[in-house]
CSV table of C-alpha atoms in Angstrom, one decimal:
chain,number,residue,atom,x,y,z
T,30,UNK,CA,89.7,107.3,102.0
T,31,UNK,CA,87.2,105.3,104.3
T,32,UNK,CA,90.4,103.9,106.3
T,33,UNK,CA,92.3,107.4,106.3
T,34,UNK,CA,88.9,108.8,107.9
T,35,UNK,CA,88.8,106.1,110.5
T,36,UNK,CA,92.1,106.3,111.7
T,37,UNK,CA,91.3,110.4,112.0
T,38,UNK,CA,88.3,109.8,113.8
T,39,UNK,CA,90.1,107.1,116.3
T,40,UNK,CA,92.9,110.2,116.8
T,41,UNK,CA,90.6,113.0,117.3
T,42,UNK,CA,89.0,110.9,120.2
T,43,UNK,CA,91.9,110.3,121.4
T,44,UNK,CA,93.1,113.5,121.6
T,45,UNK,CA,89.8,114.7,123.2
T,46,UNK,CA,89.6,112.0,126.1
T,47,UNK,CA,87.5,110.0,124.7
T,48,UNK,CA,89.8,107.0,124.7
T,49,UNK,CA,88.4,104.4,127.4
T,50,UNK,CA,90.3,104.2,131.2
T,51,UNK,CA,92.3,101.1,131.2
T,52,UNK,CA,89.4,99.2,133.4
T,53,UNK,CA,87.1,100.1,130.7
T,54,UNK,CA,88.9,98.4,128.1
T,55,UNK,CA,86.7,95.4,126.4
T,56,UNK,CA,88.5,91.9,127.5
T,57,UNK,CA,87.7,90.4,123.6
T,58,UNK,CA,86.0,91.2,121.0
T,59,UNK,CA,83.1,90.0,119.3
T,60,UNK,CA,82.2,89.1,116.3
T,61,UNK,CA,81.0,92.2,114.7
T,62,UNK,CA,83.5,94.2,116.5
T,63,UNK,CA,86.4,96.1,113.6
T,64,UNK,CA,87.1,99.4,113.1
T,65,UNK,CA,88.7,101.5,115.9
T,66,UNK,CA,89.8,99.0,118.5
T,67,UNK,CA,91.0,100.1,122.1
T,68,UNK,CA,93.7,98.3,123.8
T,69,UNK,CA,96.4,98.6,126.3
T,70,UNK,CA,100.1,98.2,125.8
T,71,UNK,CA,101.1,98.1,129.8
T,72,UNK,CA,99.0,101.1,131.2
T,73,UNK,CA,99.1,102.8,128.1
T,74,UNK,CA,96.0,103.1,126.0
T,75,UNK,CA,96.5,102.9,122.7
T,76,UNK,CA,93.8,102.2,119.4
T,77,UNK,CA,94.2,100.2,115.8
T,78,UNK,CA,92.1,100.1,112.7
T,79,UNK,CA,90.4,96.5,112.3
T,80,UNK,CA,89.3,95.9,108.8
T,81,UNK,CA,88.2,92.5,107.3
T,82,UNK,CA,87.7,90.5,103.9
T,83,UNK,CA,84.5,89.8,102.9
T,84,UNK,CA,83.1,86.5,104.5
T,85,UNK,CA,82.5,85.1,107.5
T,86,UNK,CA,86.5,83.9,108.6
T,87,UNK,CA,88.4,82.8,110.4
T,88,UNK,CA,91.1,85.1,108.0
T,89,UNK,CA,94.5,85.1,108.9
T,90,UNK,CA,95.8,88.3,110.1
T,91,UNK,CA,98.5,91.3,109.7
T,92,UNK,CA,99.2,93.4,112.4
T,93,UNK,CA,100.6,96.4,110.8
T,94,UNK,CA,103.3,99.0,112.7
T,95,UNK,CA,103.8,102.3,111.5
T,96,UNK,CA,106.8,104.6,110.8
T,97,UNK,CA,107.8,107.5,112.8
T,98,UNK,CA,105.1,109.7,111.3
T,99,UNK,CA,102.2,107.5,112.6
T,100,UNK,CA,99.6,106.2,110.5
T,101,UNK,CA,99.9,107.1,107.3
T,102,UNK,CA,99.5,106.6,103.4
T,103,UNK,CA,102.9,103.5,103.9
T,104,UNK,CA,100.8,101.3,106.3
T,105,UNK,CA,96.8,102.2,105.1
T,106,UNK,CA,98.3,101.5,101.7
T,107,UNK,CA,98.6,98.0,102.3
T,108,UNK,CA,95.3,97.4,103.6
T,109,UNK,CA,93.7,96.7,100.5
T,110,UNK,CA,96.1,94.9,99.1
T,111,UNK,CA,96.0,92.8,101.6
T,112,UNK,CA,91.9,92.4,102.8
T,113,UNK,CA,92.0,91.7,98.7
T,114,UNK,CA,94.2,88.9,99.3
T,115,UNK,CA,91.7,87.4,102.2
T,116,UNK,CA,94.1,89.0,105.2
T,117,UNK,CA,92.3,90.7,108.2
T,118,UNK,CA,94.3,93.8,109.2
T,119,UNK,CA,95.1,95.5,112.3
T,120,UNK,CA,97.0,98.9,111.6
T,121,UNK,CA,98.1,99.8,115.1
T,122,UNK,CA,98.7,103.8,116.6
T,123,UNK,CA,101.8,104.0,119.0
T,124,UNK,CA,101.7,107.6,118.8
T,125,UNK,CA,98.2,109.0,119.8
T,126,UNK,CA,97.7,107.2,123.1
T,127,UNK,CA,100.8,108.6,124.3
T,128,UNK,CA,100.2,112.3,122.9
T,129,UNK,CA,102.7,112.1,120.3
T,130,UNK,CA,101.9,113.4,116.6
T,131,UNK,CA,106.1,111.7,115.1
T,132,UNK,CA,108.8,111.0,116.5
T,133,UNK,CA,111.1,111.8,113.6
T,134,UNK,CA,112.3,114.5,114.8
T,135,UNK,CA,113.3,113.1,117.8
T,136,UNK,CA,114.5,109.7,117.6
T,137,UNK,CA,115.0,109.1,121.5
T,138,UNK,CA,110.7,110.5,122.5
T,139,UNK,CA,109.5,106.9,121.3
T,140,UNK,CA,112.6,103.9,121.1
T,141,UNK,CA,111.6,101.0,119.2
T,142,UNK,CA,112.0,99.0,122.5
T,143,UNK,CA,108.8,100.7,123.8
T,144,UNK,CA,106.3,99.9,121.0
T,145,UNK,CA,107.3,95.6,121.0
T,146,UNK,CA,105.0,95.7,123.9
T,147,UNK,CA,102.0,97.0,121.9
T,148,UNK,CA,102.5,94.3,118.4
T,149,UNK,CA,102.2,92.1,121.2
T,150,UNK,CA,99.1,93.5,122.8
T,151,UNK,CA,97.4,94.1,119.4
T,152,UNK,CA,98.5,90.5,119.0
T,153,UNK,CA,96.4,89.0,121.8
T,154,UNK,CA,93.6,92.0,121.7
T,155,UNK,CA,92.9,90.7,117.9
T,156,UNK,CA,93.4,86.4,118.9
T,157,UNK,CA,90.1,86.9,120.8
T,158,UNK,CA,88.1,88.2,117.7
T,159,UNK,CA,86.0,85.1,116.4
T,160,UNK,CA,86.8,86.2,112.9
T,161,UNK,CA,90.3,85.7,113.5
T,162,UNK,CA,92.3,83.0,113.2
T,163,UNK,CA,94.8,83.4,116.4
T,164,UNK,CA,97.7,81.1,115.1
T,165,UNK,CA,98.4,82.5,111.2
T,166,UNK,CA,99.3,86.4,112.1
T,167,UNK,CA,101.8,88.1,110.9
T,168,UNK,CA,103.7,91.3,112.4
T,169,UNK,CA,104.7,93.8,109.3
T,170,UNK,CA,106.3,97.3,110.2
T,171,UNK,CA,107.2,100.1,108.2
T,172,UNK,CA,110.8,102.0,108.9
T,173,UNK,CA,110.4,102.8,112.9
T,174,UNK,CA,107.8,100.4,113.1
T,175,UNK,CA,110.2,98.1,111.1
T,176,UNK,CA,112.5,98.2,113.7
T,177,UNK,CA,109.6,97.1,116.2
T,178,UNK,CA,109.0,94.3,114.0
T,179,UNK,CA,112.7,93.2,113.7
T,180,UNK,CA,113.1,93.6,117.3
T,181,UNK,CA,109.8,92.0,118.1
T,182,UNK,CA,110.7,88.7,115.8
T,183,UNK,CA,113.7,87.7,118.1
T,184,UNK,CA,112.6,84.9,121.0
T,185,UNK,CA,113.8,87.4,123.7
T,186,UNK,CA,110.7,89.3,122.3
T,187,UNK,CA,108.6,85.8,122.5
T,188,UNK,CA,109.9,85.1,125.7
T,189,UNK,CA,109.3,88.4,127.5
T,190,UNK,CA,105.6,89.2,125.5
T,191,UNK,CA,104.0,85.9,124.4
T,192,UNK,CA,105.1,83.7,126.7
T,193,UNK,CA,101.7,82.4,128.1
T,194,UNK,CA,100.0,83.4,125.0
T,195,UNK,CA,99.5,83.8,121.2
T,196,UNK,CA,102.5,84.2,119.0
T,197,UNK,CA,103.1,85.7,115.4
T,198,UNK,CA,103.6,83.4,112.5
T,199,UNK,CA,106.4,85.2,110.8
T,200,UNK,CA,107.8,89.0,110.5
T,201,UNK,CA,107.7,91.0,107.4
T,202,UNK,CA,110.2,94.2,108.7
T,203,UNK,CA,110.2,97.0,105.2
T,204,UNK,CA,113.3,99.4,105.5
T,205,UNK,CA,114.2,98.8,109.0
T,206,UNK,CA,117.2,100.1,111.1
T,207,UNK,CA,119.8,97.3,111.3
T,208,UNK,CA,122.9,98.9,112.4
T,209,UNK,CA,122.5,97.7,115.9
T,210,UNK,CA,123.8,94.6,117.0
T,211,UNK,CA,123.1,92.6,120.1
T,212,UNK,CA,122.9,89.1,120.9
T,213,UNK,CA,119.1,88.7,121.0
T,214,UNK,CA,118.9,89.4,117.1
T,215,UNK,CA,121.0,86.5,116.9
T,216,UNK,CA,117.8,84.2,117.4
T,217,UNK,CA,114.5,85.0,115.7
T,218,UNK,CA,111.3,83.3,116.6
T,219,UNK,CA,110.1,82.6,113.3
T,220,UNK,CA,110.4,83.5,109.4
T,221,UNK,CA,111.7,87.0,108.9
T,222,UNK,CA,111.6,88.9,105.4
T,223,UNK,CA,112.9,91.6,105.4
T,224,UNK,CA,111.8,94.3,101.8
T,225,UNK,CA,114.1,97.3,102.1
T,226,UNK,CA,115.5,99.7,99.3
T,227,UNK,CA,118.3,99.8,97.3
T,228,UNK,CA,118.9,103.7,97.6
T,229,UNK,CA,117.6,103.8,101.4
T,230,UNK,CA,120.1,106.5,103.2
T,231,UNK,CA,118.0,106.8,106.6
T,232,UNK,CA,117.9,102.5,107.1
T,233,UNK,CA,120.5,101.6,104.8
T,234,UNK,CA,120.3,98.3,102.9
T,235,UNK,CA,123.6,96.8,103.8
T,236,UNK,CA,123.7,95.7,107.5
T,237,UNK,CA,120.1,94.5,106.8
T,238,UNK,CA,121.9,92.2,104.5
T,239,UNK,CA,124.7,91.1,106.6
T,240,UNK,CA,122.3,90.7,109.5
T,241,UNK,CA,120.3,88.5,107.4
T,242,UNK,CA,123.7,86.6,106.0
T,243,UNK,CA,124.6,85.6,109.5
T,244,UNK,CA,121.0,84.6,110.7
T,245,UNK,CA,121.0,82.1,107.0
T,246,UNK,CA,124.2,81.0,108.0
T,247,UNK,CA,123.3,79.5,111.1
T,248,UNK,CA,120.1,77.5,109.7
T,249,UNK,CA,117.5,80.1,110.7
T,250,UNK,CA,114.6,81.3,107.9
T,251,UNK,CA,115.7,84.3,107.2
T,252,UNK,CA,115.8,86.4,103.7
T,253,UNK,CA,115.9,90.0,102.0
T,254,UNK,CA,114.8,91.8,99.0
T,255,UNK,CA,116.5,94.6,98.0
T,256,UNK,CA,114.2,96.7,95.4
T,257,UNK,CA,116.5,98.8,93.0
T,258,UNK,CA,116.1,102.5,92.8
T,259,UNK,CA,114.2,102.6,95.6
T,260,UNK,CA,114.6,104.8,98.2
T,261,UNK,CA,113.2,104.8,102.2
T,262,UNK,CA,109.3,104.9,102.4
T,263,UNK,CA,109.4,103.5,98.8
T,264,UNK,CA,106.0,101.9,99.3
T,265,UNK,CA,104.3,105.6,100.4
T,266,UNK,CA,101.7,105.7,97.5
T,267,UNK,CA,102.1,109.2,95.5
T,268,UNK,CA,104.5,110.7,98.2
T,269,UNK,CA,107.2,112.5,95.7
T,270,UNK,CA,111.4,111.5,96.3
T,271,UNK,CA,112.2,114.2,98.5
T,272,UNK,CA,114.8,114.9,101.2
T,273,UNK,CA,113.7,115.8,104.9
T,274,UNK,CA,116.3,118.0,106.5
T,275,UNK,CA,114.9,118.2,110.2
T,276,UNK,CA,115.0,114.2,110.6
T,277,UNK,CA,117.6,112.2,113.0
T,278,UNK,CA,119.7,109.9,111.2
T,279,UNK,CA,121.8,107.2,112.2
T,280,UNK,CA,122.7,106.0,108.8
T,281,UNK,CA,125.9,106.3,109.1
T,282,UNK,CA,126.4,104.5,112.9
T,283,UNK,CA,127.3,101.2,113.8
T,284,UNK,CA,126.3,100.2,117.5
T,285,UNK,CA,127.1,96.8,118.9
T,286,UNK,CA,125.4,96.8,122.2
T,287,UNK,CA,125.8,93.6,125.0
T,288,UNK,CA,121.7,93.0,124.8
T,289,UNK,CA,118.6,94.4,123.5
T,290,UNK,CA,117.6,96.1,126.1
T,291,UNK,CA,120.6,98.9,126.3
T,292,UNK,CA,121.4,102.2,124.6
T,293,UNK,CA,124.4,103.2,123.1
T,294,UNK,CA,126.2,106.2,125.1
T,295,UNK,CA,125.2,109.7,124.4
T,296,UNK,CA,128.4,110.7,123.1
T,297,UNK,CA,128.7,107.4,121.0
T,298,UNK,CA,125.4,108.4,119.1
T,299,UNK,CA,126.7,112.3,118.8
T,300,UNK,CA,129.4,111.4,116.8
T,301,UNK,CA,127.7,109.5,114.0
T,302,UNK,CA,124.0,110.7,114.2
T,303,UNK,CA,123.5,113.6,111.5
T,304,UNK,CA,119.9,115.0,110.2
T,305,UNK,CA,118.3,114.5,106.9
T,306,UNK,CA,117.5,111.4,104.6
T,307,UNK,CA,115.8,111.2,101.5
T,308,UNK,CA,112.3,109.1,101.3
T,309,UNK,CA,109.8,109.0,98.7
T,310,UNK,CA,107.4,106.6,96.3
T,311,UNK,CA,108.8,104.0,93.3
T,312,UNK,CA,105.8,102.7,91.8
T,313,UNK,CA,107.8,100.0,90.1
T,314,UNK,CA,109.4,98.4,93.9
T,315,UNK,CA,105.6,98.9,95.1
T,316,UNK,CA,103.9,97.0,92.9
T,317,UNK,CA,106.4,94.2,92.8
T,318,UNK,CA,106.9,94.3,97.1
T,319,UNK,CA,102.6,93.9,96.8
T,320,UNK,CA,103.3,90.9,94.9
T,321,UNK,CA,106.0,89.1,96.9
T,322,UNK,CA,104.1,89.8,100.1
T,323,UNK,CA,101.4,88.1,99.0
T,324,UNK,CA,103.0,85.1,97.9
T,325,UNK,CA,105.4,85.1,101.3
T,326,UNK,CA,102.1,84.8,103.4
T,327,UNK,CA,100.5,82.7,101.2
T,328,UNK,CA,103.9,80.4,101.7
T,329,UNK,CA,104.5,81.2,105.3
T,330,UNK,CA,100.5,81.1,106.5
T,331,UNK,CA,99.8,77.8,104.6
């Protein structure tokens, strides 16, 4: 409740213009410093929800992406779990700053490409924290913001964002879009584990498998848990199984583009993109994704 009421708060001033101008914008943050955090994602302002264990730190941290519905019950239900488990995390707003309330309904307002920028900005807004330790983060992202983290795990990503600065440990993707394929994705920058659902028809299972079968086969780190029965957004604490007519999916595509940063033709995305997909809460793949989280950072961040 306390972290759903924080996030509101850190919208409503946003929405009011309250957010700070750019050349306002703190250069790190102090020790005492969590809660709504302001940062900038190239001249975009945008906020995130800093929440620690109890302690003094340095904790290791997840930088958390959200979905196309912006922060929600998916993301602030991991908080927790995770502060429980002696994580600092950062849930970052892609949406607010740039006076969107989702992008489900239309896939092309917000492309995944846009919001690598800002896990890389929350990445060196949150290495200046003294509580922080700057070299064990992790990026996680949920569905949309899965996709950002896929994306963001490739060294093109590195290369072009942390180049000069700090870098994420490993990338923990849940139910992301892997129908796209482009040779950037061939070479990821470090650990990736993907945790997608057996039943997902919006960011099926399958090319998340081959994708993760051709990365194994050519020696990088690189797995996938499938949970059965579960459907998209499987990890959305108390939200029922239900289908969502109005949303764009591209299920049913298969894109091979010649690098990361193109699109697939209009009429290319037409032809296979229809609407509706099916999302909804399994207790049973939540409580066991909780539990192989934790032990993949406690492995990974070690």
């Amino acid at each position: 409740m306390l972290h759903a009421l924080a996030v509101l708060v850190a919208a409503l001033l946003a929405v009011s213009g309250c957010a700070p101008s750019i050349d306002k914008l703190k250069p790190a943050l102090a020790a005492d410093d969590s809660g709504t955090v302001w940062f900038a994602s190239g001249e975009t302002v945008i906020s995130g929800d800093l929440r620690f264990p109890s302690g003094a730190g340095p904790f290791p941290a997840v930088v958390l992406m959200h979905g196309c519905g912006g922060v929600g019950n998916a993301e602030g239900g991991w908080v927790d779990p995770l502060r429980r488990a002696g994580h600092a995390t950062f849930v970052v707003d892609s949406l607010t700053g740039r006076g969107f309330r989702e992008v489900c309904t239309n896939a092309l307002a917000l492309p995944a490409n846009r919001r690598i920028p800002d896990a890389y900005a929350a990445l060196r807004i949150l290495a200046t924290h003294p509580k922080v330790d700057r070299n064990r983060v992790v990026l996680m992202g949920f569905s949309h913001g899965g996709i950002v983290t896929l994306r963001g795990a490739t060294v093109w990503a590195r290369e072009q964002y942390a180049k000069d600065g700090p870098t994420f440990r490993a990338f923990l993707p849940f139910y992301p879009y892997c129908n796209t394929r482009f040779p950037e994705m061939d070479r990821i920058a470090g650990p990736v584990r993907i945790h997608t659902g057996e039943l997902d028809d919006w960011t099926p299972a399958r090319p998340c498998e081959e994708l993760v079968a051709r990365l194994a086969a050519s020696g990088q780190d690189a797995r996938i848990t499938v949970y059965p029965g579960a459907h998209h957004s499987f990890d959305n604490v108390g939200r029922p199984v239900m289908r969502l007519p109005d949303v764009d999916s591209g299920a049913g595509c298969r894109f091979v583009l010649p690098t990361i940063t193109a699109s697939p033709g209009a009429e290319e995305i037409r032809a296979c993109l229809t609407k509706g997909a099916t999302i909804g809460w399994s207790p049973e793949a939540t409580e066991q994704a909780r539990k192989n989280v934790i032990g993949q950072l406690a492995e990974l961040l070690r």
